[in-house]
Coordinates of C-alpha atoms in Angstrom, one line a residue:
Chain A
X1 CA -3.3 -8.5 4.9
X2 CA -5.1 -9.8 8.0
X3 CA -3.2 -13.1 7.7
X4 CA 0.1 -11.2 7.4
X5 CA -0.6 -9.1 10.5
X6 CA -1.7 -12.2 12.4
X7 CA 1.5 -14.0 11.5
X8 CA 3.7 -11.0 12.4
X9 CA 2.0 -10.7 15.8
X10 CA 1.6 -14.3 16.8
X11 CA 3.7 -16.6 14.6
X12 CA 7.0 -14.9 13.8
X13 CA 9.4 -15.2 16.8
X14 CA 11.0 -12.1 18.3
X15 CA 14.5 -11.4 17.0
X16 CA 17.2 -12.3 19.5
X17 CA 19.3 -9.2 18.7
X18 CA 16.7 -6.5 17.9
X19 CA 13.7 -7.7 19.9
X20 CA 10.3 -6.4 19.0
X21 CA 11.6 -3.6 16.8
X22 CA 12.5 -6.2 14.2
X23 CA 8.8 -6.7 13.5
X24 CA 8.9 -3.5 11.3
X25 CA 11.0 -5.6 8.9
X26 CA 7.8 -7.6 7.8
X27 CA 6.3 -4.4 6.5
X28 CA 9.3 -2.3 5.7
X29 CA 11.1 -4.7 3.3
X30 CA 7.9 -5.9 1.5
X31 CA 6.9 -2.3 1.0
X32 CA 10.4 -1.4 -0.4
X33 CA 10.4 -4.4 -2.7
X34 CA 6.8 -3.6 -3.9
X35 CA 8.0 0.0 -4.7
X36 CA 10.8 -1.5 -6.9
X37 CA 8.1 -3.7 -8.6
X38 CA 5.9 -0.7 -9.2
X39 CA 8.8 1.4 -10.7
X40 CA 9.8 -1.6 -12.8
X41 CA 6.2 -2.1 -14.0
X42 CA 5.9 1.6 -14.8
X43 CA 9.1 1.4 -16.9
X44 CA 7.9 -1.8 -18.6
X45 CA 4.6 0.0 -19.6
X46 CA 6.7 3.0 -20.7
X47 CA 8.7 0.7 -22.9
X48 CA 5.5 -0.8 -24.4
X49 CA 4.3 2.7 -25.1
X50 CA 7.4 3.7 -27.0
X51 CA 7.9 0.3 -28.7
X52 CA 4.4 -0.8 -29.6
X53 CA 2.4 2.4 -29.1
X54 CA 0.0 0.3 -27.1
X55 CA -3.0 2.4 -26.2
X56 CA -3.3 3.0 -22.5
X57 CA 0.3 2.0 -21.7
X58 CA 1.1 5.6 -20.8
X59 CA -1.7 5.8 -18.3
X60 CA -0.7 2.4 -16.8
X61 CA 2.9 3.5 -16.5
X62 CA 1.8 6.7 -14.7
X63 CA -0.4 4.8 -12.3
X64 CA 2.3 2.3 -11.5
X65 CA 4.8 5.1 -10.8
X66 CA 2.3 6.8 -8.7
X67 CA 1.9 3.7 -6.6
X68 CA 5.7 3.3 -6.5
X69 CA 6.2 6.8 -5.1
X70 CA 3.5 6.2 -2.4
X71 CA 5.2 2.9 -1.4
X72 CA 8.6 4.6 -1.7
X73 CA 7.5 7.3 0.8
X74 CA 6.2 4.5 3.1
X75 CA 9.6 2.7 2.8
X76 CA 11.4 5.9 3.9
X77 CA 9.1 6.6 6.8
X78 CA 9.0 3.0 8.2
X79 CA 12.8 2.7 7.6
X80 CA 13.3 6.0 9.4
X81 CA 11.3 4.8 12.4
X82 CA 13.2 1.5 12.5
X83 CA 16.5 3.4 12.3
X84 CA 15.5 5.5 15.3
X85 CA 15.0 2.4 17.4
X86 CA 18.0 0.4 16.1
X87 CA 20.6 3.1 15.5
X88 CA 19.3 6.0 17.6
X89 CA 19.0 8.3 14.5
X90 CA 16.2 9.0 12.1
X91 CA 18.5 8.9 9.1
X92 CA 22.1 7.9 8.3
X93 CA 23.7 9.7 5.3
X94 CA 26.6 7.3 5.5
X95 CA 24.4 4.4 4.5
X96 CA 24.7 3.9 0.7
X97 CA 21.4 2.0 0.4
X98 CA 19.4 4.6 2.2
X99 CA 20.8 7.4 0.1
X100 CA 20.4 5.5 -3.1
X101 CA 16.8 4.7 -2.2
X102 CA 16.2 8.4 -1.5
X103 CA 17.7 9.2 -4.9
X104 CA 15.4 6.7 -6.6
X105 CA 12.4 8.1 -4.7
X106 CA 13.3 11.7 -5.6
X107 CA 13.9 10.7 -9.2
X108 CA 10.4 9.2 -9.5
X109 CA 8.9 12.1 -7.5
X110 CA 10.3 14.4 -10.2
X111 CA 8.5 12.3 -12.8
X112 CA 5.2 14.1 -11.9
X113 CA 6.8 17.5 -12.2
X114 CA 8.0 16.6 -15.7
X115 CA 4.7 15.0 -16.7
X116 CA 2.5 17.8 -15.6
X117 CA 4.8 20.5 -17.0
X118 CA 4.0 19.2 -20.6
X119 CA 0.6 19.6 -22.3
X120 CA -1.5 16.4 -22.4
X121 CA -0.8 14.5 -25.7
X122 CA 1.8 12.3 -27.4
X123 CA 4.7 14.5 -26.3
X124 CA 3.8 14.2 -22.7
X125 CA 3.4 10.4 -23.0
X126 CA 6.7 10.0 -24.8
X127 CA 8.7 12.1 -22.4
X128 CA 7.2 10.3 -19.4
X129 CA 7.9 6.9 -20.9
X130 CA 11.6 7.8 -21.5
X131 CA 11.9 9.2 -18.0
X132 CA 10.4 6.1 -16.5
X133 CA 12.8 4.0 -18.5
X134 CA 15.9 6.0 -17.3
X135 CA 14.7 5.6 -13.7
X136 CA 14.6 1.8 -13.9
X137 CA 18.4 1.7 -14.2
X138 CA 18.6 3.0 -10.6
X139 CA 16.7 0.0 -9.2
X140 CA 19.5 -2.6 -9.5
X141 CA 22.0 0.1 -8.3
X142 CA 19.9 0.8 -5.3
X143 CA 19.3 -2.9 -4.6
X144 CA 22.9 -4.0 -5.1
X145 CA 24.5 -0.9 -3.4
X146 CA 24.6 -2.5 0.0
X147 CA 26.3 -5.7 -1.4
X148 CA 28.8 -3.8 -3.5
X149 CA 29.7 -1.1 -1.0
X150 CA 30.0 -3.3 2.2
X151 CA 27.5 -1.1 4.0
X152 CA 27.8 -2.0 7.7
X153 CA 24.9 0.2 8.9
X154 CA 22.0 -1.2 7.0
X155 CA 21.5 -4.9 7.6
X156 CA 21.7 -7.4 4.7
X157 CA 19.1 -10.2 5.2
X158 CA 19.1 -11.7 1.7
X159 CA 22.6 -12.8 0.8
X160 CA 24.0 -15.3 -1.8
X161 CA 23.7 -17.9 0.9
X162 CA 20.0 -17.4 1.2
X163 CA 17.7 -15.5 3.7
X164 CA 19.5 -15.0 7.0
X165 CA 16.5 -15.7 9.2
X166 CA 14.6 -18.6 10.7
X167 CA 12.0 -20.5 8.7
X168 CA 9.1 -19.0 10.6
X169 CA 10.4 -15.5 10.0
X170 CA 10.9 -16.2 6.3
X171 CA 7.4 -17.6 5.9
X172 CA 5.9 -14.5 7.6
X173 CA 8.0 -12.3 5.3
X174 CA 6.7 -14.2 2.2
X175 CA 3.1 -13.8 3.4
X176 CA 3.6 -10.1 4.1
X177 CA 5.2 -9.5 0.7
X178 CA 2.4 -11.5 -1.0
X179 CA -0.2 -9.3 0.9
X180 CA 1.6 -6.2 -0.1
X181 CA 1.7 -7.2 -3.8
X182 CA -2.0 -8.1 -3.6
X183 CA -2.7 -4.7 -2.0
X184 CA -0.8 -2.7 -4.6
X185 CA -2.3 -4.8 -7.4
X186 CA -5.8 -4.0 -6.2
X187 CA -5.0 -0.3 -5.7
X188 CA -3.4 -0.2 -9.2
X189 CA -6.5 -1.6 -10.8
X190 CA -8.9 0.6 -8.9
X191 CA -6.9 3.8 -9.6
X192 CA -6.5 2.8 -13.3
X193 CA -10.3 2.1 -13.6
X194 CA -11.0 5.5 -12.1
X195 CA -8.6 7.3 -14.4
X196 CA -10.0 5.5 -17.5
X197 CA -13.5 6.3 -16.5
X198 CA -12.6 9.9 -15.9
X199 CA -11.1 10.3 -19.4
X200 CA -14.1 8.6 -21.0
X201 CA -16.5 10.8 -19.2
X202 CA -14.5 13.9 -20.3
X203 CA -14.8 12.6 -23.9
X204 CA -18.5 11.9 -23.5
X205 CA -19.0 15.4 -22.1
X206 CA -17.3 16.9 -25.1
X207 CA -19.5 14.8 -27.5
X208 CA -22.7 15.9 -25.7
X209 CA -21.8 19.6 -25.4
Chain B
X1 CA 4.3 0.5 26.8
X2 CA 8.0 0.3 25.9
X3 CA 9.7 2.7 23.5
X4 CA 10.2 -0.2 21.0
X5 CA 6.5 -1.0 21.2
X6 CA 5.6 2.6 20.5
X7 CA 7.9 2.8 17.5
X8 CA 6.6 -0.4 16.0
X9 CA 3.0 0.7 16.6
X10 CA 3.8 4.1 14.9
X11 CA 5.4 2.3 11.9
X12 CA 2.3 0.1 11.4
X13 CA -0.1 3.1 12.0
X14 CA 1.7 5.1 9.3
X15 CA 1.2 2.4 6.7
X16 CA -2.4 1.9 7.8
X17 CA -3.2 5.6 7.7
X18 CA -1.6 6.0 4.3
X19 CA -3.6 3.2 2.8
X20 CA -6.8 4.5 4.5
X21 CA -6.1 8.0 3.1
X22 CA -5.5 6.5 -0.4
X23 CA -8.8 4.6 -0.3
X24 CA -10.6 7.7 1.0
X25 CA -9.2 9.8 -1.9
X26 CA -10.2 7.0 -4.5
X27 CA -13.7 6.8 -2.9
X28 CA -14.2 10.6 -3.1
X29 CA -13.1 10.4 -6.8
X30 CA -15.6 7.6 -7.4
X31 CA -18.4 9.8 -5.9
X32 CA -17.4 12.6 -8.2
X33 CA -17.4 10.3 -11.2
X34 CA -20.8 8.9 -10.2
X35 CA -22.2 12.5 -10.1
X36 CA -20.7 13.2 -13.5
X37 CA -22.3 10.1 -14.9
X38 CA -25.7 11.2 -13.5
X39 CA -25.2 14.7 -15.0
X40 CA -24.3 13.3 -18.5
X41 CA -27.3 10.9 -18.4
X42 CA -29.5 13.9 -17.7
X43 CA -27.9 15.8 -20.5
X44 CA -28.4 12.9 -22.9
X45 CA -32.0 12.4 -21.8
X46 CA -32.8 16.1 -22.3
X47 CA -31.2 16.0 -25.7
X48 CA -33.3 13.1 -26.8
X49 CA -36.5 14.8 -25.6
X50 CA -35.4 18.0 -27.5
X51 CA -34.7 16.0 -30.7
X52 CA -38.0 14.0 -30.4
X53 CA -40.1 17.2 -30.0
X54 CA -41.8 18.3 -33.2
X55 CA -40.2 21.3 -34.9
X56 CA -42.3 24.5 -35.0

């Protein structure tokens, strides 16, 4: 993360068109892509739960979606700040990518309402897994929306012709994304370990009572 | 400080503050779990003493 910040500050050149404000790109896009990865990972774990009844897959799916929602909220906030500088508004309802990302975020935010409205047990795990799997269908829609709908508001950096930026910018972006994945991976394992420990302690308390 | 600099700083601060808050919440949870482990250890120790004590 320190390397990524150093590269953003000292190595990546300023964008000729947007100037300094383009530096938000190095956090905003990796955070958005990491949110997609988290939702995808949560859906994959949900599938493993339904398909193989793998123990712990439900908890892993829950933690991944929890991380995804945090990173999704950060995507919306950093994107909104960037929009304010670039477009002069905090939000543009006419941008399909923005609206579809918001739909994806709200869909996964509702996951928690569903999960905690059902008593703990196999029913909760099954419903959560099915919901996580449905949500994953929104990821390609959200990702491809800008390309399919010719959205002129939200910029498209990654096209079929490759990344539309200089080598130094692309290198900085890659390091930032790697740092973000490393961060989310670490947070995922820490949160998962905490939740597993919590459930084992509850079990132990019941045994000792 | 220009307006662009302020907005860029705000965006980075939001990310930093969120990660910091997350780490803080996790650390508070770890403190709670540590306390629970200590309580359960005490409970298990007391039970062992009770079971080892002669009946009557």
